[in-house]
Every structure is written in C-alpha cells, then in structure tokens.
Amino acid sequence: MQIYRHVGYAHNDRDHVALADGTAVAEDHLPRYFAKSGHVDADPKKVKKEGGGKGNWGTPGEEGQDYGYNFTNARRRSNSSSYGHAISDFKTKFETVEAEPMFEEEYHGAQDDDMDEEHIGLEKADSADSTSTASVDGEENAKKDFIAVMFSNSTAPASTALRNPRRRQRTGSDDSVAVRQLPKRLKRSGLTTETFKPLSQSANGHLHSNESSPAPNGCLQDRESQSPAGGEKTSLAIRNRNSKKPEREKRSNRGDSGIELTKNDTYAVKRLATTPIQFQEQGNSGDWHGNFTPSLGYAVATTQTQAFIWRYKQATNATGSSKPIAVQLLHHANSSEDPLPLGALVPSSPEPGLLIVMPVSGKVSYWDSLSNAASVDRVRQKQQAIQGTVAGLAAEEHISQITEAEPQGFLLTCTSGKIVHLTVADLQGRASIGFQILRNNSTEVSGIFGSLRNVFGGGGWLRDVVAVKAGNLLHKVQRECVIGTSKGLLQIWDMSWNGAHSLKYEADANSQLLKSIQDTGTFPRNTNTQYLQVLDLAFLPAVVTGQEVTGSAASRATRLLILTAMSGANTTQYNLHVVNITRGEIDVPVVHPVTCYHPPLMTGAAAKPHLLIPDPGQIAYVVFEASIVLVSLEEIEESPDSQLQTEARRVPDPFQDVLVFHKDRGFAVVGCAADIMEKECRDSACTFMIQGYGVIRVSVPSVEGGLTSADRTALTAETKLEQAVFYGSQQSLLDMSGRPEMQFATEDVRDAALRISRSITSSSSKHLSTAGPSMEQHLQKRAMALTELMKHLRKNYPPLDHVTRWKLLWEAERMAAAKAVWRVYNDAITHTHEGEKILLYELVECISENDKTENRPEHHETDHVRHWLIKDVWRLEFVVPWAFKALDTLHRYSIEDGQPMSSAYRARLISQAYDLQLMVLETAYSFRQSNASLYGFNEDALTEGLLLRDYTEYDGMPQPWTSTNIICESVQTLAEYFQTFASDLGPNSSDEEGFGPPPEHLLKIAEKNARLIDVICKTHIERFQFLQASDQPRTRKLGKDLEKHFSDPRKALLKGLAEMGQLLAAIELGEKYRDMEAIAEVLESEIQVAQEELSDLVKTGENAEEVRAKIATCEGFVDEYFDKYGAAWANAYFARFVVQDRISSLLRHGHKQRRHLTAFLRNHPECTNFSWINEVSVEGNYTAAADGLRSAQKQADTLWAKKIQVSISRLATMAALSVQHKEDDDAKPFLSASAGKLEVLSVQEQLYDYLRPIIRRALNDTPARTEVVMEQYGKRFVKGKPALRGAMKLHIARLVEEKVLDAEDLADMITFMDEDGLDPDSDFANRRFMVALQVVRLHADSTGDISSKELLEKIIWRRCIIQDDWPSINRTELKDETQVENEAGATALFKTLREGFKSGFWDQNPPPNPSTLRGVGTTVSSLRTSSRYSEAADNALSIIAKDLEIEDTALETCIGKGRLEEWWKGIVDAAQASARNEADRDGEEESRRFEAEQERTTRDDGSVWGFGGMAKKSSAAGRHESERDEEGDVIMG
C-alpha cells in the first residue's frame, strides 16, 4: 500500500499547472509584475496587438498555426523551437506522464500475425502457473476469447481482437510505410458575435451545460461526451499513444430493446432485455448490490461471494452476448449480515478492469482486465489480482459507498465520515493500489497530542457524511469533489489523479436551506418542531454566459442540487434546492418542493435516498428504496403569455411524478446511475438495478426542438389513468394505484375516463396499434383496457356519478359486441360460396361517410371491415339498422339488374343479418348483466341486462344505445321480413324456380328468429321504461303509448314464430314476458288449424293421431295455465271470446272453469251486458247480477242500450230485494236515481223525435245531418259565440248518432235552439225550457251536485228571457188589451212559468227575479264553482265566459229597455192564473169524460171500470174500493 502525504502550497506560489493549460485567472499573474502600471495582467511593455500590425495578421512565426505541425511534442525536451509565444503549451516534467514507446504501423509497417500470436502466447506462458494443466489453459483461453468478443468493437474474430493494441493500423494496402499527407492550409476565422455566446442553453435560460459539466452519479465523462453537439476542437493534436485511440462503441439508448413498463408524453420506463435471466427472477435467493459504469455501458452486481458483469447497453455494432461474466471474490465476508461487497469497473483498453472492495475488512482486489478476474483457476486469479487493504478502519466502521472520481481513481466513504481516495494506477500508469485519507491540513495540531487526536478522534474528516460526489473537471488531471453532511455542511475539494488533494471551500448551508423552505410557505417559520436533514446532492450544469473565455474554471460557481427532508410532527416534506457556491459563499436561488411524494423518512443505508441529474439537467431523479420520483427543474420562461397566465392564476404546475414499486413483492433499488446523453438519443435517462426484477431505464425526452418548458407541466388525471390502464396489468414492478399526494378533481377524473374510453373504442390512443395479424387479439386488448379502466377507477378514485358509469359501461358493451361481430364475419368468410357477397362487408360500404371513418387509400388501407372495427366501435349501433338496409339494398339491386338472387342465397344473407343484430344486442345485454357490479350498479336492479322500473339510475340517464328508436324499428322489421319470406316460400321451402334453401337452414334461421324476438322485446321494454322515467309529462305519455301499442306487434311476431314450427319457443317467450294474450292467441290459432286439419283427415280416413296429440297438447297448456297463472291467464283467454263475439262459447266454459269465468265477468265491466246471465244461471246470485247491471249503465253509449240497461238493472234490483227479504240501503236510492235517469232518457227521445223530420232530410252521414240541424236551429242564438256553437255542434252529432247525452249537455242543447225554427204548435217546443229545468233537477237529485244545478238553472232562465224582444213588448202604445196580453203570453218566459205552475214545479223552486241572473257565468271563477268546469283549462273557460257575457248583455237590454223587472210580477201572476184556469178546464173535461164512460159501461155489462181495473157490483167491489190508497190507486197483492 502506498501512502502519500499531501503538502499544501504557499499562498504566493505560482499555479504552474493552471498557467500551463491556460486555466489560471488574472490574479495568478499578479506576482509576475511588481508595481505594474496599465491594465490588470497586462505587461507594461506590451505593444498593441502583440506587434501583429493592422488587421492583426500575426507576428513572425505564427504561420506555423496554419499547418499541422506540432512544436510542443511532450516526448522532446529541447529548446530548438523558437516559437516562444506558445511557451505555455509546454509541460514540465512534473506534469507529463511519459508514454511507453509505441510501434506505429503507419511508419514502420505491419508485424506478422504469427509473431503477434506467438508473442501473445509467450505472455500467457509467462503469466501462467506452473502447476496449471492443459484443461485449465483451454478453459482460460475460451473465457478470454469470449470476453474479447464481448468487449470488441466489431465482429472481428478473437485473434484479431487480441492483437497488440499498441500497434497502429496500416493506412495503405501493400506499402509498408504510408506516405504522410500534409494537412490543408486552414483559414483563420475572425471573432464574431457567436464567439461569446453560451455553448449550450436550456429552455428556461437557467440550467446550462458546458465542458465542465459534472459527471452523473460521480462517474467520469470524457471531454468528447461533454462537449456540445457539433462543437469543434480548438486544441492542437498531439501525436502520442492516445492520438489514435480507437473510436468508442456506439451505444444508442434508442436501440435498447426490452419490455415497456409504462410510458406517457413526459417519460418512459423500460425493462432492459440485456438483464441476465438470474437477476430477473422475482424473489431470487440472496441480496446483491449493483453499480453502473455509463461511460462503458456495463453493470456489475455483487453478492457475498461473486461478482457479475454484463453489458446493459447493447452496442449497435457489437454481437457480444449479455450473458454475465461471473467472478469469484478473493475475500469473503465473515458473516452473512455484513454489508455486501462494493464493485466497480475501471475503464481501460481493450477491456475494463474490475475493482472489488470489502466494506468491513477494507480489503481491495483489482484486476486490470476482466479476463484475469474471470479466471476459473483460483490460483491464477489471485496471482493476476492486485490487492490492498484500507487501514485504520475501526471495529464498528465499514465502507458504505464507492464513488468514481476519475478514470482510475475512486472515493471510498466510511460510516465514520472518513473519505479515502483510492487509486488503481501509479504515476507511470501501471496498475497499483494507493490510498489517501482526505484531511483538512489546516486543522491539524502539531505535536504528539495532535497526532493522537488525529488517530483516535478522527480529526480531519466529517461525521454523518451523506453524499460524496465527483464533479467539475478543473483541468486534465484535476477534478472537483463535494462532500456533504446531513446537517448541511459542504466541503469542496480539489482532487488530483496522483493522490494530491486540498480543501478548497467549506460552508454551512443549513440556515440558507431552511430559509429557502420558509420562503416557499411550505412550512411555518417555527422551526423548533422541525428538523432539516440533507439526504443527497448532485452537480448541476454550470451556467455559461459566453463571457468566461478569459476566466478560469476554478473561479466559476459550483452549482449543486441538494435533496433535503424536513420532518414535522405528522409529515415529511422533501425539497430540491438549487445551491450556488462561489468562493465559499452560498446562495439558494430556487427551491423545488416535491409535492407528489411524502413518505416517512426511513433509516438505514439501504433506504438512503439518492439524487441523480442526467444531462442536460432538466430532470431530477430522487431514488428511494422502493420508488423513484421525477421532478422537473425547468422554470417557465418569461413571456407575455406567461405573465397573463400568472395574473390569471393559471400558470401550470411543473412536472412531477412518482414510480412506486409493489410493496408485497420485495422490489428494491440496489443500484442506479445517470446515463450519458448521446447524439443518437437526446433523452435524459437513468438506469436502475432492481432487486428481484432486473434493470430498468427511465428516460425523459429533453426540451428542445422548438418545445418550451411549459410543454412539460404537471401530469393530468388522463395521463395517470392511461398508464394504469395500458401498463398496470402488463407488468409486476410498478404499482399504478396512485398516491394520496396526487389527487385530481372528480370532474377531471370523470372527463379523463370518458376520453380514455372513447380513445380505446376509436383506437385513437397512442398506446394502441392500428394494425396487426390478429384482429381477435386486437379487440381483446381493447376490451381488457376498458375493464382495467373501470377496475382502476373503482379501486383508487371516489365513486363516479351514475351517468358517467353508464357511459363507460356502454362503451365496454360496444367493444364486447365488436368481438362477437368479428367472429361472425370471420365465420362468414369461411363458409361463403364463390361469387356471393358477405353482408358485413357490403354493410360497411353502405354506411354513410358521416357515420364512419373513411379508409385512406394513400396509406394503403384497403380492408374496410377491419378498418371499421378498429376506428368505429364507438358507434357500433349503426350496424343494427344497416344490417337490414344492406340486405334489402342487395335484394333490390339484384332485381333491378335482372338477376334476382335465389332464395337460398337470400336466406344466407338473412341469416348473416340475424347474426349481426343478435351478436350486437345479445352480447351487449349479457355483458351489461354480468358486469353491472363492476361498474357500481346493483345486480338486483337489472334483469337480463334491463334496468328495472323505479330505480334512481334512471335519473338523468341518457338514452341507452341498445334501445334507440331506429334500433327498435330495425330489429322488428328484420324479424317480420324473414317471417314474410318464410311464408312466401310455403311448405316446400322453394321459390318459383324450385330452388330454395335447405329445410335445415330455414330451421336454424327460425331458431334465430326466436332469439331475435326476445331481443325485440328487450329493446322495446328498455325504451318505454326509459321514457316513462322521464320528468317530462309528454315523454312519459310517449312511453306509456309505446308500451300499450307494442303488445300487438309482439303477438303478431309470436304467432308468426309458431306458424314456422316454433310453437314451444313462442309459448316460452310469451311466458317470459307474461304476454298471456299472445299465448292465448297462439294456442287458439294452433287449435283451430289443428281441428280443421283433423276434420280433413277424418273425411279422408287418414291417420289423425298426430293431430289429435297436438290438439291435446295445446288444450293441456290451456288448462295448465289456469292453475299456473290464474286470473292473468283467465283474463287473456276469455277476452279472446269477447273480442270475437263468441259469447255462447264463453258461457259454455263456465261449467269447466266456473270460478275463473265468474271472476273474469265480474272484473270486466264491458261484459256486464251478459255477465248477469252467468250470475243468474250459474251462480244464482241476483244481487251480483243487479250490481253488474248497475255498473253496465255507465258503459252503455247508445240511447236504446242505456234505457234497456237501466230498466233491467231496476228489474234485477227489485228481484234481489224480493229474494233477500231484507232492506238494502243502496237499493232504494238506486231505484229512485234510475227512475230519474229513465225520465232524462225519455226527454232525449222526445228531442230526437222532434228533430227526426229535419234529420231525415240529409244523407245517412253524421256530418251532413249535423249541418242540416245546425242550419235549422243554430243560426241566431249561438251566432258570434264560438264556444257555445261548437258545443251545440257536438251535441247534435251525438244526438244524430243516437248516443246518450249527459243531462247538462242535454239541457244546453234544448236551450241553444233558435225560437224562430221551432214549431209553435209543438208541445215540446212550448215546454222546452221547462223540460230543461226538469232535466237539471233530475240530474242533481241523482248525483247530489247542487253547485252545477244552481249555475245551470240561472243560465237556463236567462236564455229563456232573452229569447223574446222585451223592448218591443214594452212598447204598448196604440195596442189594445188583447194584443198586449197575446204578445206577453207568446213569450217563452210566460210559457215556462205557466208550465211550472201547472205541474207544481215552482212549489219547491220558485222562479228567480231577473235581476238575480246578472253576471252569471261571465267569469272563469264563477264557472269554476260548477263541477262541470272544475277540470277545464283556463283558456277554454275564458272563451265560454265571453259567450255567456254576450247573453248577460242581452239580459241587461231586456231589464233596461224592456222594463222586465216591472213586468215580472204581472207576468208571474198572469201565468199562474192561466195555469189555474187551464187546470180547472182540464178537470171539468176529465170529470165529464169519466161520467160518460161510466154510463156507457153500465149499460153494456153492469160492471164499473175503476182506476184499479174492472170489478163486479157486489160486496167485493166495496172491499176493493176500501183497499185503494190515498192517491186512488188500488193496492196490488
């Protein structure tokens, strides 16, 4: 072991190294000039432009720069060069490593291959152990050949790869010495504005990269990889052993094959295929530690006993295998609990070296090539290894981290905080191990006590070191290193490749870090309960402004990104701080809070977070043990748009996301590294080694190529859902369930879910392919994606509203149906005859371009069906109506072309149409039922995919796609189309030409017809239930009408199905949908057909047993259904007899099904006309017969039927009373009311008889007869009164048709008639107003409606008054007494008053005074008092009120100009006197007639006729006379 003591430099010593390579700052030149004058660092004797003259053509000797001459060859130590101006290009003996002599083929010719091989063999012989056998040598040779091929740059054989690498390649073909070509003269370029511009600048103007960019993960990057793309080299070429260094293998991250674990617009995660199989096994035995060397593209994994090395970046020009090289470790741990060995690869030629460090013992093993390390001979392997030991490790101390600090140097971090600089080469470049402990020499104390303190107290190094990172390359042999502690203490060291080191700066950043967090407002300023802890740090690319041409790299600010954790009482906040360190001063300009991940801070070395910043420094990776956080370091550029967004508070959040491993599978990050950005792939990527899984790569495209930092903002709900849907179930590493820190609004989740669902059904998602060999697999993948979407939503997000869940379910239904459609199409292709068309193919062609995505012929899209299934599944419902349209179109076109398709071909197309509609709808309903619970619906709420009534899911639900109007019509049309087609074919199943489909084919279609009828019922039920659930009355009414009208088409379809031989299927469907009427019609039809067939067979004498069995089967169904369905079946079955007017047959069934028949008749009022017969003859129940006849009165519509029913009901009621021999509280009121009804009906008969002569003038047509009556009696009174005229017209129409008028309508009709058209000699005409009043009173007595009676009586009195011209009657001048009496007696008022006095009508209801009739019915409110107008609309009542207002105006004229109130008393008295006189005359006349009749009968037979009948003049006559009642009628019985 070599120990080097670092000696510090004096303050006034010159930095010869910096002066030599041009990196010294201006202050380094100050000691040269004492008491200088002029500008800083300017020679007082300096002349302008160094004497270059005008135009700066240059000084003598500078013409050498125009050629490729090298005046500063490091191997020559001469002063022969007179070009002293470039003296700084020379290196001192302390700065130059002498290169070994190299045999250059370019100048000395090629060596023989035999000689090379012999030399190689000799070297092997010298290094081999004398005890090794030939078999061991053979195995060694084979392994070395494999490693040589593995690390070779091309596919050259192993012998070529193992040739002397120091030999230069020949440039000529045969010449031993190539002719050296002088370089072309280079033109000098002047300075431009581009000279001082930054070499590379990021999108936000904040993070930059230059040649001093740090190496990710502490790994050294060569200058070529750090220089900007396209940048030119400005240094002169030095011809030495490195000038002809072979070109690095091209490793393209873009070409890394593997399994894509997840991907979005911001990043992609891939499992590398180069991972050895033993590291991909989940739960593999043992732990392991990993390390990457990005500059080489190799990885090393160590266990307690072995190390495995493999290429994880596959070279584009390499054919090496990814099979790992297994290396047995020379030293083993004392215990299995010890930390795992640390391994690293050392870049060397032609293959890397391997370094192994044992953490506890400190033993180090180094092989300069993997061939030596992988030797199977343990003795040879140990001999070829260089070993050493880190001294000074305490008992509890061990090495926890190894960091690559330069190509052949490493930094070892101990748990005590001690940092050891490990080198693997000496000053001459030979392999050797050296150690240097980093100490701050300025803190050392001299003397014995200081030495003891340094030895036992750990003086010179830090405690709780959390990060050691190698960063900026100050010059060729010096690198900057940063050490950070958990409390925020930072040390920046200068490290040299020869082991020299010095502490450059030391600063405590704790207060600045804490203040930056407080400024963000993330935590309160009270820090007593908080603890700030630094977890890791990394170098950021330095900011380049273009003005550092004359500056020194050592003077530039060191830019770091520090990861901190701030733990409060119940939370942990992680932050990323941008820290600038300039000459020991710390500035924290930017803080990036980690908002997407707040796990508790774990303890332990394995759980320590790591921070990675790959080029170009736009993304930071925070690596936890089982998660990876991605944080964008970009800032929004200042622009007018960003200012507007800031003012509107709409600035997008920076991008952050977290990749979380599954907790229960033992995955953990055991190694990570930031990849080197390459020209072929401009991704900012990191590689991770996962315990139990393998190697993954996370890449983020850099913001360039016209993109802005705003393009990479915070992730959306749609992005996270897409990742879970398309990648969640396809890999076992990442947990896509989401984090509680990343919450999205419910509206955002809903909209994102709907967009993703639509992108799947339309294949517009970038995660779906639009072409492939298997359409079945393509559709299955999309269907699984929809299922995964809903599973993820239900598991990880709050419940969605039921409308959104319906929409998502319907999209999944369409996808499931699309798979079924594809299978039908694929089967049709297989079984289609040559020359025949496939319906689906023609269907897709027929669909309108607005309803499908058109093919793009320019992209060679020619398969219409596959294209449609890929792009248009989201509107799959179009296939249902187009199935029939395409079928009908093909059939019609074939007829138009003169080549009608055969029945067999047509039947096949019908079968395909059936298949399409059935697959779409049956699959949809089946999927809905089986997946209802997945989408959050109650399974009990659905039956076979149909949502039951009265469920809240109907609220706001859109129209289901399976039951639109066009779908309901199309499926029904197709079923009827086939039934018609089968009926036209007839029993022979052949067309006119004798060619028809096979019977078995028709049978299959008939079976499909049964399934299609089932689907038809479902679609219609779903449609009218949806409409009935609407909150719009009009829509609800439409749903009820649809339900009512669908029964007839369903019965027709089931009947047609039975006629095709599917009787049992028709009955089964009828039972399923409880359509008893359809079953009854089917069974009755089958029985009738079978009976007719039986009759024919009996006549011909043929065997009729089969027909009899069929009849018996159908009758058995009839009898069975009475017991199975009870009243429902009885109602449907007996209703068939009523409809067909087979009353006698119905009554005959009463003996067999007496109970069901009686219940049916009693529950159906329309049957009361004959149900009383069953009650009397079968049941013997007179009371039920009377009740039935009472209710039958309400159903009778014609005048004669009404009168008969009322009469029979009176008779039955009286019969029931006589049988019961007890009082019936309802019987007497009914008898009284029915008597009144009979009188009202009698009045209508009188009115019809009065109008009959006028009615017969017209044709036997209701409108014509109505117009004739209106022409005669509706000219004057209803003129100008639209409401009354319309009512009169309706009343006349019913009267003409001899239909019953309501009592109120009858009264209106009588009073509407014009007085001029009446016959003055007609008794009815003179009594009409009195008759109207009687009708109103009879109606009121039977119904008890007093309010309607009072209103209508006043209206009748008013119309009676205004029938006459009272102002004319009032003018009595020049009129004698007789004329005045005659005019008054001819008025309708006088006639009505007289009739009332004659009949005694006014005894209970005296006639009202005309003044009390004013304003009656002229307002809507006054009309509302009558039950007649209680439910009428206001607009209708307002029209009636206006018409009645005209009547009221006429009344005012009669009262005013006619002085009716003054005439009223005289008219009433005159009418009363006239009635009395007429009654006296009638009584006297009746008395004379009675006496004359008695005299005539006495003369004839000596008997006397009385009111009670004929009686003998005897004692019996006296007895009968004594039995007369008070009114003179004889008491019967």
Coordinates of C-alpha atoms in Angstrom, one line a residue, residues 541-728:
P541 CA -24.5 22.0 -15.2
A542 CA -22.8 25.4 -14.8
V543 CA -24.4 28.5 -16.3
V544 CA -22.4 29.7 -19.3
T545 CA -23.0 33.3 -20.5
G546 CA -20.2 33.3 -23.1
Q547 CA -18.0 35.8 -21.2
E548 CA -15.8 33.2 -19.5
V549 CA -13.3 32.9 -22.3
T550 CA -10.6 34.6 -20.2
G551 CA -11.8 33.2 -16.9
S552 CA -10.7 30.1 -15.0
A553 CA -12.8 27.1 -14.4
A554 CA -11.7 27.2 -10.8
S555 CA -13.2 30.6 -10.3
R556 CA -16.6 29.6 -11.6
A557 CA -19.5 28.9 -9.2
T558 CA -20.1 25.4 -8.2
R559 CA -23.8 24.6 -8.8
L560 CA -25.4 21.9 -6.7
L561 CA -28.8 20.4 -6.3
I562 CA -29.4 19.3 -2.7
L563 CA -32.1 16.9 -1.6
T564 CA -33.4 17.7 1.9
A565 CA -36.1 16.3 4.1
M566 CA -38.0 18.3 6.6
S567 CA -39.9 16.3 9.1
G568 CA -42.7 17.8 11.1
A569 CA -45.0 16.2 13.7
N570 CA -47.0 14.1 11.2
T571 CA -45.4 14.7 7.8
T572 CA -42.2 14.8 5.8
Q573 CA -41.6 17.3 3.1
Y574 CA -38.9 16.7 0.6
N575 CA -37.3 19.6 -1.3
L576 CA -34.7 20.1 -4.0
H577 CA -32.6 23.2 -3.6
V578 CA -30.5 24.8 -6.3
V579 CA -27.3 26.0 -4.5
N580 CA -24.6 28.2 -6.0
I581 CA -21.3 28.2 -4.2
T582 CA -19.0 31.0 -5.3
R583 CA -15.7 31.2 -3.3
G584 CA -17.3 29.8 -0.3
E585 CA -20.4 31.9 -0.4
I586 CA -23.7 30.1 -0.6
D587 CA -26.8 31.2 -2.5
V588 CA -30.1 29.3 -2.8
P589 CA -32.0 30.9 -5.7
V590 CA -34.5 28.2 -6.4
V591 CA -36.4 25.6 -4.3
H592 CA -38.4 22.8 -5.9
P593 CA -40.8 21.2 -3.4
V594 CA -41.5 17.6 -4.0
T595 CA -45.3 17.6 -3.9
C596 CA -46.1 14.2 -5.4
Y597 CA -44.5 12.0 -2.7
H598 CA -44.4 12.4 1.1
P599 CA -43.3 9.1 2.6
P600 CA -41.9 8.9 6.1
L601 CA -38.1 9.1 6.2
M602 CA -36.7 5.7 6.6
T603 CA -33.4 4.9 8.3
G604 CA -30.6 2.6 7.2
A605 CA -28.1 2.6 4.4
A606 CA -30.4 0.7 2.0
A607 CA -33.2 3.2 2.5
K608 CA -31.0 6.2 1.9
P609 CA -32.4 8.3 -1.0
H610 CA -30.2 9.1 -4.0
L611 CA -30.3 12.1 -6.3
L612 CA -29.5 11.8 -10.0
I613 CA -29.4 14.6 -12.6
P614 CA -28.7 13.3 -16.1
D615 CA -27.8 15.6 -18.9
P616 CA -28.9 18.2 -19.8
G617 CA -30.0 18.9 -16.2
Q618 CA -33.7 19.4 -16.9
I619 CA -35.0 16.5 -14.8
A620 CA -34.0 15.3 -11.3
Y621 CA -34.5 11.7 -10.2
V622 CA -35.0 11.2 -6.5
V623 CA -34.4 7.5 -5.8
F624 CA -35.9 5.9 -2.7
E625 CA -35.6 2.2 -1.8
A626 CA -38.9 1.3 -3.5
S627 CA -39.9 4.3 -5.5
I628 CA -38.5 6.8 -8.0
V629 CA -39.6 10.5 -8.1
L630 CA -39.2 12.6 -11.2
V631 CA -39.1 16.4 -10.7
S632 CA -38.8 18.9 -13.5
L633 CA -36.1 21.5 -12.8
E634 CA -37.2 23.8 -15.6
E635 CA -38.8 27.2 -15.0
I636 CA -41.4 28.9 -17.1
E637 CA -39.9 31.4 -19.4
E638 CA -40.9 35.0 -19.0
S639 CA -43.1 35.9 -21.9
P640 CA -46.3 37.9 -22.4
D641 CA -48.3 34.6 -22.3
S642 CA -46.7 33.6 -19.0
Q643 CA -47.3 37.0 -17.5
L644 CA -51.0 36.7 -18.5
Q645 CA -51.2 33.3 -17.0
T646 CA -49.6 34.4 -13.8
E647 CA -52.1 37.3 -13.5
A648 CA -54.9 34.9 -14.1
R649 CA -53.5 32.3 -11.7
R650 CA -53.5 29.8 -14.5
V651 CA -49.7 29.0 -14.6
P652 CA -49.3 25.3 -15.0
D653 CA -47.5 23.4 -12.2
P654 CA -44.1 21.9 -13.0
F655 CA -44.0 18.3 -13.9
Q656 CA -43.6 15.8 -11.1
D657 CA -44.4 12.1 -10.8
V658 CA -43.5 9.1 -8.8
L659 CA -42.9 5.5 -9.8
V660 CA -43.8 3.2 -6.9
F661 CA -42.9 -0.4 -6.7
H662 CA -45.3 -3.1 -5.4
K663 CA -44.9 -3.3 -1.7
D664 CA -45.5 -7.0 -1.2
R665 CA -43.1 -8.3 -3.8
G666 CA -39.7 -7.3 -2.2
F667 CA -38.6 -5.0 -5.0
A668 CA -35.8 -2.5 -4.0
V669 CA -33.3 -0.3 -5.8
V670 CA -29.8 -1.7 -5.3
G671 CA -28.0 0.4 -7.9
C672 CA -28.6 3.5 -10.1
A673 CA -26.8 5.8 -12.4
A674 CA -27.5 8.7 -14.8
D675 CA -26.9 7.8 -18.4
I676 CA -24.7 9.8 -20.7
M677 CA -26.6 11.7 -23.3
E678 CA -25.6 10.6 -26.8
K679 CA -26.1 12.1 -30.2
E680 CA -28.4 9.3 -31.4
C681 CA -30.8 9.7 -28.5
R682 CA -31.4 13.1 -26.8
D683 CA -33.1 11.6 -23.7
S684 CA -32.4 12.5 -20.1
A685 CA -32.3 9.0 -18.7
C686 CA -31.3 7.0 -15.7
T687 CA -30.7 3.3 -15.2
F688 CA -31.8 1.4 -12.1
M689 CA -31.0 -2.1 -10.8
I690 CA -34.0 -3.6 -9.0
Q691 CA -33.6 -6.4 -6.5
G692 CA -35.7 -9.4 -7.8
Y693 CA -36.6 -7.8 -11.1
G694 CA -33.7 -6.7 -13.2
V695 CA -32.5 -3.5 -14.8
I696 CA -34.9 -0.7 -15.9
R697 CA -34.4 2.5 -17.7
V698 CA -36.4 5.7 -17.1
S699 CA -36.0 8.2 -19.9
V700 CA -37.3 11.7 -20.3
P701 CA -37.1 13.5 -23.7
S702 CA -35.1 16.7 -23.4
V703 CA -36.9 20.0 -24.0
E704 CA -35.5 21.0 -27.4
G705 CA -36.5 21.1 -31.0
G706 CA -39.0 24.0 -30.6
L707 CA -40.5 22.8 -27.4
T708 CA -40.8 25.1 -24.3
S709 CA -40.6 24.3 -20.7
A710 CA -44.4 24.9 -20.5
D711 CA -44.9 21.8 -22.6
R712 CA -43.8 19.6 -19.7
T713 CA -46.1 20.6 -16.9
A714 CA -47.9 18.7 -14.1
L715 CA -49.4 15.3 -15.0
T716 CA -53.1 15.2 -15.6
A717 CA -55.7 12.6 -14.5
E718 CA -55.9 11.4 -18.0
T719 CA -52.2 10.6 -18.1
K720 CA -52.2 8.7 -14.9
L721 CA -55.3 6.7 -15.9
E722 CA -53.8 5.8 -19.2
Q723 CA -50.7 4.5 -17.5
A724 CA -52.8 2.3 -15.2
V725 CA -55.0 1.1 -18.0
F726 CA -52.4 0.2 -20.6
Y727 CA -49.5 -0.9 -18.3
G728 CA -50.9 -1.7 -14.9

